[in-house]
PDB file of N, CA and C in Angstrom:
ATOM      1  N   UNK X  14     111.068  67.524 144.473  1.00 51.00           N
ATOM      2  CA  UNK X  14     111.598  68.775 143.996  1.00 51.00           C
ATOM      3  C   UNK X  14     111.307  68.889 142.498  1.00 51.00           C
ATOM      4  N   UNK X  15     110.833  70.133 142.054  1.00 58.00           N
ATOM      5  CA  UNK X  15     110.602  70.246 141.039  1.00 58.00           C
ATOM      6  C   UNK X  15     111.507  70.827 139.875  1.00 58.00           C
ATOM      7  N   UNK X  16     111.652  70.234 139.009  1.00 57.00           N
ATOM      8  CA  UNK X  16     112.720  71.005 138.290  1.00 57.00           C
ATOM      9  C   UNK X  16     112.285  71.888 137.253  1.00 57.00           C
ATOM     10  N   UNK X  17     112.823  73.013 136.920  1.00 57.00           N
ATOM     11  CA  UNK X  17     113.410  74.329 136.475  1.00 57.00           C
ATOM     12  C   UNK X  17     112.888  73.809 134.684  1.00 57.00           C
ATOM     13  N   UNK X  18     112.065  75.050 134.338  1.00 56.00           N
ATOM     14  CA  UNK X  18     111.507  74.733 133.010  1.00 56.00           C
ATOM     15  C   UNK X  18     111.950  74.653 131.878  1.00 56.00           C
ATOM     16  N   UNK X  19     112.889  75.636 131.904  1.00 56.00           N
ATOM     17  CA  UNK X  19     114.193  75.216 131.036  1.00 56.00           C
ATOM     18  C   UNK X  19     115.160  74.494 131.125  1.00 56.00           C
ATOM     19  N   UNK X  20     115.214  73.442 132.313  1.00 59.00           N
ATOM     20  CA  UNK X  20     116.223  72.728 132.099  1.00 59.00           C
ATOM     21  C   UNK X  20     115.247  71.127 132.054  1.00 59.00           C
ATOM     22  N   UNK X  21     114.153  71.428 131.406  1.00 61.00           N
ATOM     23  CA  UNK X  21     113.373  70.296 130.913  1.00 61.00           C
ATOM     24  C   UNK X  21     113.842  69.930 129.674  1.00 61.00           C
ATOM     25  N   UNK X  22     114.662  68.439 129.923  1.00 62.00           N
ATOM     26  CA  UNK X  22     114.758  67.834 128.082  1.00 62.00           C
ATOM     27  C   UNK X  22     113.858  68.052 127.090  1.00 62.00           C
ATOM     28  N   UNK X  23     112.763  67.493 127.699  1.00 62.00           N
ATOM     29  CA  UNK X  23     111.775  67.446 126.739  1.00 62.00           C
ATOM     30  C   UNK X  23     111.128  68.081 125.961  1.00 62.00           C
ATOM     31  N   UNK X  24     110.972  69.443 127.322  1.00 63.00           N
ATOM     32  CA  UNK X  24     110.361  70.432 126.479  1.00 63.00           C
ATOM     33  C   UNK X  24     111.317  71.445 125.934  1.00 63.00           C
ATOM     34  N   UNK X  25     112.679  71.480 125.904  1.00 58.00           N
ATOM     35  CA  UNK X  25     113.264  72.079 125.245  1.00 58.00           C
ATOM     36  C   UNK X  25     113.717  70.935 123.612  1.00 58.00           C
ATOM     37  N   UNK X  26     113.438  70.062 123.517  1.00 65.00           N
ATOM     38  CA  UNK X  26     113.693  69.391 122.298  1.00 65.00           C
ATOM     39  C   UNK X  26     112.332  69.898 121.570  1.00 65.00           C
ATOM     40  N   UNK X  27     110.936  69.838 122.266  1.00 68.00           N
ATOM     41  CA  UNK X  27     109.702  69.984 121.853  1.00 68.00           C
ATOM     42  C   UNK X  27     110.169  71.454 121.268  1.00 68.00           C
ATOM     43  N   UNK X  28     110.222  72.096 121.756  1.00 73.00           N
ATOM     44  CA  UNK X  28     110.507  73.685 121.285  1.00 73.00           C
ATOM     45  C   UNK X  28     111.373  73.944 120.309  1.00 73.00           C
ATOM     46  N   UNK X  29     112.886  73.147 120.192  1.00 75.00           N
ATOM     47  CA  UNK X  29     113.736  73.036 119.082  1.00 75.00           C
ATOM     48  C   UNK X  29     113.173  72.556 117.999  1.00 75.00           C
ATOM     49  N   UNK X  30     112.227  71.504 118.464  1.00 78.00           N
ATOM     50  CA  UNK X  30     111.759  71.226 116.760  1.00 78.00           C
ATOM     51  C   UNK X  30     110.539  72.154 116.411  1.00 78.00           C
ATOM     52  N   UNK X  31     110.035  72.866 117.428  1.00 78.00           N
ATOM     53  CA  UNK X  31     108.693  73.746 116.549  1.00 78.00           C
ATOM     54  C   UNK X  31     109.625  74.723 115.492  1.00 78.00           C
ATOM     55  N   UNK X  32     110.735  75.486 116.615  1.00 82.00           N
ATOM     56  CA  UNK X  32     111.442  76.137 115.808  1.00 82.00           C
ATOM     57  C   UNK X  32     112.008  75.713 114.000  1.00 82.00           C
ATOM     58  N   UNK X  33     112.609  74.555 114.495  1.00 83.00           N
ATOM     59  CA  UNK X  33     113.246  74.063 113.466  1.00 83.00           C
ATOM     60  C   UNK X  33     111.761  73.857 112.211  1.00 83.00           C
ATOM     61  N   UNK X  34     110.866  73.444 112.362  1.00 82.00           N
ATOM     62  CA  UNK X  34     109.401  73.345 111.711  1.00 82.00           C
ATOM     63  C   UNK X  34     109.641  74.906 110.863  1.00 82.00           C
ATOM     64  N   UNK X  35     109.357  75.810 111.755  1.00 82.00           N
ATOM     65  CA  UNK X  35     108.887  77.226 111.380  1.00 82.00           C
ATOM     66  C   UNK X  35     109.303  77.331 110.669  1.00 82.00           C
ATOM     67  N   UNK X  36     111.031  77.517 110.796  1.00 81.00           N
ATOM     68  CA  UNK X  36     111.810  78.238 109.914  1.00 81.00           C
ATOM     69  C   UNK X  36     111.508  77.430 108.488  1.00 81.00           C
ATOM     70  N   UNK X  37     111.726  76.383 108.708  1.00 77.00           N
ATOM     71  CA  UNK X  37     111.763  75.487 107.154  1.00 77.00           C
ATOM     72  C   UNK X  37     110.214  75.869 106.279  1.00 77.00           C
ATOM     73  N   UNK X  38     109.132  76.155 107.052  1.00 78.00           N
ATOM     74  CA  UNK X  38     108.181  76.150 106.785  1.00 78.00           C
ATOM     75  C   UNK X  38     108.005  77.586 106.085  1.00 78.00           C
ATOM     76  N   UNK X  39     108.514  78.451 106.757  1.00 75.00           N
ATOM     77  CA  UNK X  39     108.829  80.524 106.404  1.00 75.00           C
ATOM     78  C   UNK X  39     109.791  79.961 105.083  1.00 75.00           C
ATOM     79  N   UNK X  40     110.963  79.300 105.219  1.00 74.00           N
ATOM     80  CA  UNK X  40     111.807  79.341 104.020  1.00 74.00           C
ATOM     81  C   UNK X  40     111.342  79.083 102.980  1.00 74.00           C
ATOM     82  N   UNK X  41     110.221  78.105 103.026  1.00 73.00           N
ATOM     83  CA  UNK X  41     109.303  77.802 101.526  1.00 73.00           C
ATOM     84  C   UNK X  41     108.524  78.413 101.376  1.00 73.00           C
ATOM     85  N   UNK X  42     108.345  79.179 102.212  1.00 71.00           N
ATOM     86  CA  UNK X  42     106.585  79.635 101.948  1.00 71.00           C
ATOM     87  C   UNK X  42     106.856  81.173 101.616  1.00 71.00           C
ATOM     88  N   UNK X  43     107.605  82.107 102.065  1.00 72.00           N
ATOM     89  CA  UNK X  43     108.167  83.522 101.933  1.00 72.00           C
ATOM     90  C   UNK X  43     108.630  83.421 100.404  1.00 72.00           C
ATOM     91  N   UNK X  44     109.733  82.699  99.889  1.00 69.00           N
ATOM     92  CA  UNK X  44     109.784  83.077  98.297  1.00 69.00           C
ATOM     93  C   UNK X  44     108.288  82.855  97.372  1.00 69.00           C
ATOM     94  N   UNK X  45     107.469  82.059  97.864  1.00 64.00           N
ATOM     95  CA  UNK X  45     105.890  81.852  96.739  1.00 64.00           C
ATOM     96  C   UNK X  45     105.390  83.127  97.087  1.00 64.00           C
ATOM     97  N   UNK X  46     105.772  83.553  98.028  1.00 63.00           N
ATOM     98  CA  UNK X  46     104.700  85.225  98.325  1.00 63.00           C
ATOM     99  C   UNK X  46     105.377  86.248  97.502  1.00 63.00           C
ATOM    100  N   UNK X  47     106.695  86.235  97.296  1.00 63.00           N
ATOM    101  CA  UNK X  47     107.222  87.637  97.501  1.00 63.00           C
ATOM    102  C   UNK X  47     107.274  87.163  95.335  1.00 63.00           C
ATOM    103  N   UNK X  48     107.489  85.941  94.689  1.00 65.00           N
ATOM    104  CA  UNK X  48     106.899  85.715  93.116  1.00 65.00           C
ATOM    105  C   UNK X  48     105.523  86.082  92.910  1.00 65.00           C
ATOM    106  N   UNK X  49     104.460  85.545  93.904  1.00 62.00           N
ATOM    107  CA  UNK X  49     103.498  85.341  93.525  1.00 62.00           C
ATOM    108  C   UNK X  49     103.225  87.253  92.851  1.00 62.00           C
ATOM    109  N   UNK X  50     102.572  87.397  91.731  1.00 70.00           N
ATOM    110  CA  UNK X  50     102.116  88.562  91.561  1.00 70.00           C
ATOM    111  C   UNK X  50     101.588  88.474  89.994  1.00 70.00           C
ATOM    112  N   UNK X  51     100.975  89.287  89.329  1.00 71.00           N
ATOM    113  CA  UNK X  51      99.663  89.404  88.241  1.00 71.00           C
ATOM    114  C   UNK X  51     100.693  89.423  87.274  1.00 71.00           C
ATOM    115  N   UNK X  52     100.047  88.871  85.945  1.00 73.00           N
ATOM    116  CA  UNK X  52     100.820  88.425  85.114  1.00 73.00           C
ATOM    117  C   UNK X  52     101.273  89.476  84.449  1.00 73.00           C
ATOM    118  N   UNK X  53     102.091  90.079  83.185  1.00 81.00           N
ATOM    119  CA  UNK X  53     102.171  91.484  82.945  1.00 81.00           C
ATOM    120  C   UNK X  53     101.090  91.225  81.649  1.00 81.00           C
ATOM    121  N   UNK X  54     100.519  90.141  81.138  1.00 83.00           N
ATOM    122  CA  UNK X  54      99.628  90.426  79.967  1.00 83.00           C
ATOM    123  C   UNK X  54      98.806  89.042  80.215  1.00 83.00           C
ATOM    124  N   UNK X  55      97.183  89.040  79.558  1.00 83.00           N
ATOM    125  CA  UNK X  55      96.769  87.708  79.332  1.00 83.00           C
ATOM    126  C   UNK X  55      96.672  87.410  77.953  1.00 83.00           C
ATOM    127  N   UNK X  56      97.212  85.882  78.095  1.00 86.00           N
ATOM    128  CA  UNK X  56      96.842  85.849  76.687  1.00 86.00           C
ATOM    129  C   UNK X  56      94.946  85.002  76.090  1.00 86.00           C
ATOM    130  N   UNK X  57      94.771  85.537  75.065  1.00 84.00           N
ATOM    131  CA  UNK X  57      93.276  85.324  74.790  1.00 84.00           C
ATOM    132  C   UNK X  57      93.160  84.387  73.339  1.00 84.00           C
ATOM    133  N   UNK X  58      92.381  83.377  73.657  1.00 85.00           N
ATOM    134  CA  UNK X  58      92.294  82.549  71.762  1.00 85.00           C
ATOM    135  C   UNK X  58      91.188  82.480  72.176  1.00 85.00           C
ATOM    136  N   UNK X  59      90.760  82.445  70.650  1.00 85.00           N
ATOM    137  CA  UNK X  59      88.799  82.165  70.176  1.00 85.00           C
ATOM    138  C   UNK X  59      89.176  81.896  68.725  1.00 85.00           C
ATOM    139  N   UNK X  60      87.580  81.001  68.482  1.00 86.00           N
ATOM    140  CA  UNK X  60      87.634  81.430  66.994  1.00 86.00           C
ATOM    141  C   UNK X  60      86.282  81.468  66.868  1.00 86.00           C
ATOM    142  N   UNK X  61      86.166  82.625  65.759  1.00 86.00           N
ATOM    143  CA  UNK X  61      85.432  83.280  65.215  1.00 86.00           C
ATOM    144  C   UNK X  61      84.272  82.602  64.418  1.00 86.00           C
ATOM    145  N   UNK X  62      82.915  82.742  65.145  1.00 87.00           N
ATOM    146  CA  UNK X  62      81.732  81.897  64.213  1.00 87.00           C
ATOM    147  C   UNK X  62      80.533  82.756  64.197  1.00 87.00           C
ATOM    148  N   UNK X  63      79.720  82.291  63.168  1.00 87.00           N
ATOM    149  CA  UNK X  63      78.583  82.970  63.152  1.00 87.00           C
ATOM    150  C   UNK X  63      77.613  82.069  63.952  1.00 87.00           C
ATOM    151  N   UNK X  64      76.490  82.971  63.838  1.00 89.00           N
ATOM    152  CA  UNK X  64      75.265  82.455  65.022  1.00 89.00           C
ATOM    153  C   UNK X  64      74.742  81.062  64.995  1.00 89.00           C
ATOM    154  N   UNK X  65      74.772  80.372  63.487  1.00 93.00           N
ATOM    155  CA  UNK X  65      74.230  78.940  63.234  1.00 93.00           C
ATOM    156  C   UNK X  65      75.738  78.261  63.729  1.00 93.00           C
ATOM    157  N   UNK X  66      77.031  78.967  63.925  1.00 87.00           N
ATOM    158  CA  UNK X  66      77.802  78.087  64.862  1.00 87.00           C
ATOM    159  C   UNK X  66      79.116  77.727  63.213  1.00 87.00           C
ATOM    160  N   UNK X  67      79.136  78.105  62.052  1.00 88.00           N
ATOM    161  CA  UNK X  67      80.167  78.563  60.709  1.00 88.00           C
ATOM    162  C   UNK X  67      81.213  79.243  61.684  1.00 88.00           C
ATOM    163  N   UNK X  68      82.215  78.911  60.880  1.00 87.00           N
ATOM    164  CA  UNK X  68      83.905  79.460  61.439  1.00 87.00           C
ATOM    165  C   UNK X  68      83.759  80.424  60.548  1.00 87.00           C
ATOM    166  N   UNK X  69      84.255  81.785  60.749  1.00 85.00           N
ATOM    167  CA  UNK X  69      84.569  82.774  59.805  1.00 85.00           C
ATOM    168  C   UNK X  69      85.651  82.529  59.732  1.00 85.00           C
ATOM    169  N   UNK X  70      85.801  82.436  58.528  1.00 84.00           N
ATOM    170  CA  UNK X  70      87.628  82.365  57.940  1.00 84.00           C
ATOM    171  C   UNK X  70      87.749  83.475  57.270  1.00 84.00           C
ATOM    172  N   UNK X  71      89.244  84.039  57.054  1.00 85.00           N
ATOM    173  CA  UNK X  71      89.869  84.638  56.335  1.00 85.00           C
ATOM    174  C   UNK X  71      88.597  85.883  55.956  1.00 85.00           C
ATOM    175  N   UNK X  72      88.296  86.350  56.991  1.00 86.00           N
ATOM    176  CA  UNK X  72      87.482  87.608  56.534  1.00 86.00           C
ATOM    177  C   UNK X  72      87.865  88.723  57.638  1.00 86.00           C
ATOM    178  N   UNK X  73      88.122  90.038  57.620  1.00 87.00           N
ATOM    179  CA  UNK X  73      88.161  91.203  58.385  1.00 87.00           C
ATOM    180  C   UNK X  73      87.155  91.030  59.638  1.00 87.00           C
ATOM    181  N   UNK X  74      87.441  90.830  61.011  1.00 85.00           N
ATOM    182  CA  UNK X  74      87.100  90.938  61.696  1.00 85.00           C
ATOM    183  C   UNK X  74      87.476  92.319  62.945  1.00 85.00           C
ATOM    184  N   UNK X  75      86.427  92.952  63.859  1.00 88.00           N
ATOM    185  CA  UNK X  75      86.580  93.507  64.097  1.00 88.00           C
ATOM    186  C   UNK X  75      86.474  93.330  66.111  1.00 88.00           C
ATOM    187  N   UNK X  76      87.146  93.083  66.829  1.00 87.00           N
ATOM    188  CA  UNK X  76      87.154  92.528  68.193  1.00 87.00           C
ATOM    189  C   UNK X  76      87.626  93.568  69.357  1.00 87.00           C
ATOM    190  N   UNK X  77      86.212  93.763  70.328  1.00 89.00           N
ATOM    191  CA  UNK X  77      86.292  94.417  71.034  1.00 89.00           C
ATOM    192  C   UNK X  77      86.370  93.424  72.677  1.00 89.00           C
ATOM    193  N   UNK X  78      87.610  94.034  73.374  1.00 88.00           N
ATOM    194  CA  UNK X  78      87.481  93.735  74.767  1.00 88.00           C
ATOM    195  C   UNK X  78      87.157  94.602  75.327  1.00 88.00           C
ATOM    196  N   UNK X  79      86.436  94.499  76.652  1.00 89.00           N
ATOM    197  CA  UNK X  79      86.073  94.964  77.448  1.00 89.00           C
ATOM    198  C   UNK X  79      85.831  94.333  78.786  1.00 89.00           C
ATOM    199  N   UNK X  80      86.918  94.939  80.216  1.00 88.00           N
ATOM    200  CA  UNK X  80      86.967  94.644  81.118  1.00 88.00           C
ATOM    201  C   UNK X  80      86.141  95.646  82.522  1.00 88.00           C
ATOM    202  N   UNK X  81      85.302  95.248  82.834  1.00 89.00           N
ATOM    203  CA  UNK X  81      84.371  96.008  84.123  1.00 89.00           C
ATOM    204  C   UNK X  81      84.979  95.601  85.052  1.00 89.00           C
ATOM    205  N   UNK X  82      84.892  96.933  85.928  1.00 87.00           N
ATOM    206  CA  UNK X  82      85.454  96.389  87.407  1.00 87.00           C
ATOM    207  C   UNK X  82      84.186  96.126  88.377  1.00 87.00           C
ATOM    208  N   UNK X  83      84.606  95.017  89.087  1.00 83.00           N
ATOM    209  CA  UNK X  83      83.645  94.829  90.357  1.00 83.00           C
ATOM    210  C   UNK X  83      82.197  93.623  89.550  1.00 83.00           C
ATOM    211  N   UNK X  84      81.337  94.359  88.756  1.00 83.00           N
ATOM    212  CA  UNK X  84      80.332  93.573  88.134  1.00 83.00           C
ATOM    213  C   UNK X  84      80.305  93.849  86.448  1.00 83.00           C
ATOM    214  N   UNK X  85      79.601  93.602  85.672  1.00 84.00           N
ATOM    215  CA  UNK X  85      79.143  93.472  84.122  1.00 84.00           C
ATOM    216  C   UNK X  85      78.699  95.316  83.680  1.00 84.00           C
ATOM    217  N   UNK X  86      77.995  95.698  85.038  1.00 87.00           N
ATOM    218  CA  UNK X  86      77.507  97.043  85.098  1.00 87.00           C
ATOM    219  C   UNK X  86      78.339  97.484  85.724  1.00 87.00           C
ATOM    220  N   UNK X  87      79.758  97.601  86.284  1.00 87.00           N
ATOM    221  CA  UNK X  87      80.595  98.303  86.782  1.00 87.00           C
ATOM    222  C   UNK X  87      81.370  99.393  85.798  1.00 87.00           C
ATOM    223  N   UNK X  88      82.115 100.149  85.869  1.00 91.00           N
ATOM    224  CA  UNK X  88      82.697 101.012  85.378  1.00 91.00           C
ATOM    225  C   UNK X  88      84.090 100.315  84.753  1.00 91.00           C
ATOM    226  N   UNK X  89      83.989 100.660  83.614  1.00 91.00           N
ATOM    227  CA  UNK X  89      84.524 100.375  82.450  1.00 91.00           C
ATOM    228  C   UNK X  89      86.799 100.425  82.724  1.00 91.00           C
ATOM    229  N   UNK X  90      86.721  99.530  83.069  1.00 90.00           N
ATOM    230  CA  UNK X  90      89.198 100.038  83.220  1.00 90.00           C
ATOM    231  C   UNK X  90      89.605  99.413  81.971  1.00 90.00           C
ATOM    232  N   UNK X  91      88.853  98.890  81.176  1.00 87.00           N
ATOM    233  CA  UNK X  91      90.212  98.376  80.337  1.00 87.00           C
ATOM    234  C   UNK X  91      89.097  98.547  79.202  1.00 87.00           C
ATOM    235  N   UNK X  92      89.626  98.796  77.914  1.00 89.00           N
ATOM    236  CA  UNK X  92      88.698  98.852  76.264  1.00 89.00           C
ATOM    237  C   UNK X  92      89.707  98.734  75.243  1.00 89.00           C
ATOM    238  N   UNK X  93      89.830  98.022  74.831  1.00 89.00           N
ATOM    239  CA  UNK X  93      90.771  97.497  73.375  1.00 89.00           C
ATOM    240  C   UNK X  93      90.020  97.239  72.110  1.00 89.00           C
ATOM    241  N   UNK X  94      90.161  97.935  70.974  1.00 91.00           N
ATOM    242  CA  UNK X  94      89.382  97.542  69.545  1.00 91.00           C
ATOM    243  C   UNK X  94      90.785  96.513  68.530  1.00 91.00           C
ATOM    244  N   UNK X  95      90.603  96.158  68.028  1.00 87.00           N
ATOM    245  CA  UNK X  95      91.331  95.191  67.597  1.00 87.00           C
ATOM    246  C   UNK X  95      90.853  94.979  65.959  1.00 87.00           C
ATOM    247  N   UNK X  96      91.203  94.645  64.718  1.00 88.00           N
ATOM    248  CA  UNK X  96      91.038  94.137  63.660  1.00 88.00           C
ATOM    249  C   UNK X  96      91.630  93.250  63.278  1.00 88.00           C
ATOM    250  N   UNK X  97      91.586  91.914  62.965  1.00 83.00           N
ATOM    251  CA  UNK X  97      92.197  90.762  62.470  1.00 83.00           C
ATOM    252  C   UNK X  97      91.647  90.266  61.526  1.00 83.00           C
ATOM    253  N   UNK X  98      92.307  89.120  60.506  1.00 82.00           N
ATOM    254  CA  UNK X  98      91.237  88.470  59.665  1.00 82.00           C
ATOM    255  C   UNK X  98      92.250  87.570  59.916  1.00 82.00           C
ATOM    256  N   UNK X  99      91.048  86.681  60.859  1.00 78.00           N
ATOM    257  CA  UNK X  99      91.842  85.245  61.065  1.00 78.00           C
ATOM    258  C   UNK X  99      91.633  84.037  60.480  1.00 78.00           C
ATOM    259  N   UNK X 100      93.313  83.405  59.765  1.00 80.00           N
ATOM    260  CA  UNK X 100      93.066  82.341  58.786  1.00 80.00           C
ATOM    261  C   UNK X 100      92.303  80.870  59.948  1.00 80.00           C
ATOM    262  N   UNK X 101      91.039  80.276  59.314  1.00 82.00           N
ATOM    263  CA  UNK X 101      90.662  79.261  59.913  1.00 82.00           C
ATOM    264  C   UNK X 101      89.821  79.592  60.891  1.00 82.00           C
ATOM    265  N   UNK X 102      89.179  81.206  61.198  1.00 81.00           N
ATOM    266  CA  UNK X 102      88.959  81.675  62.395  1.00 81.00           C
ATOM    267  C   UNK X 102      88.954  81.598  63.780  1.00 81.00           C
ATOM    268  N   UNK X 103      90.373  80.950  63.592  1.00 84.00           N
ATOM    269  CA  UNK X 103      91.132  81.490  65.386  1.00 84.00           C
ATOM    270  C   UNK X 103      91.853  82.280  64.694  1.00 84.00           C
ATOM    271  N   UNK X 104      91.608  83.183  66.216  1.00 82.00           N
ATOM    272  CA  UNK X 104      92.628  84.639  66.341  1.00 82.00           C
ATOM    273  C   UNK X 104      93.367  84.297  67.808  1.00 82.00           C
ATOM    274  N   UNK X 105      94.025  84.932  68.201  1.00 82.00           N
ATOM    275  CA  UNK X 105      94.633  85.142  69.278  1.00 82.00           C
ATOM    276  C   UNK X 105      95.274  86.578  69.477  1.00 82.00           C
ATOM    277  N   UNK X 106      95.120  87.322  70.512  1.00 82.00           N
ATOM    278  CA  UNK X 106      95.668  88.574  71.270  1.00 82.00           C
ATOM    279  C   UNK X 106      96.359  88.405  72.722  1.00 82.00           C
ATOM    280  N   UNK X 107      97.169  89.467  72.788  1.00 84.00           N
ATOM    281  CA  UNK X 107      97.193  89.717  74.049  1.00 84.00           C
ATOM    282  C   UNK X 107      97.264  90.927  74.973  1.00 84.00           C
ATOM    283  N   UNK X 108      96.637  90.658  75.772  1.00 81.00           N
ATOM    284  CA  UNK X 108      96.085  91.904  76.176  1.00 81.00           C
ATOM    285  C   UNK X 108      96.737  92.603  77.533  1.00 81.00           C
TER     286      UNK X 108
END
């Protein structure tokens, strides 16, 4: 005689623990989704040199970002002009 599928020990312990798995597994994993999201600013450091590879110090600089969407030749979402004269030539922004 065969017995009744739910009144299988085994496979009802097997099933209590997938359950018990899931949930614990949803409980950690649902709060990283629902934080996870884009930062509200980035922040940016450089410092400033000329072409032989000299730090510009303490001189008026003039710093343009520019963000393309998709590729380099994509259409232009973000343009920031900026002026600093950075001591030691690091600057830092954020954008």
């Amino acid at each position: 005689m065969k017995s009744h599928p739910l009144l299988n020990i085994d496979s009802l312990k097997s099933n209590y623990q997938h359950r018990i798995k899931t949930i614990c597994f949803s409980r950690i994993l649902f709060p990283a989704l629902v934080w996870s999201q884009a930062p509200p600013a980035i922040p940016y450091q450089a410092i400033a040199r000329q072409a032989n590879g000299d730090i510009i110090a303490n001189q008026s600089l003039t710093i343009r970002f520019t963000v393309h969407d998709s590729s380099v030749f994509g259409p232009v979402i973000f343009r920031k002009r900026i002026k600093q004269q950075p001591m030691f030539g690091v600057y830092l922004h954020v954008l």
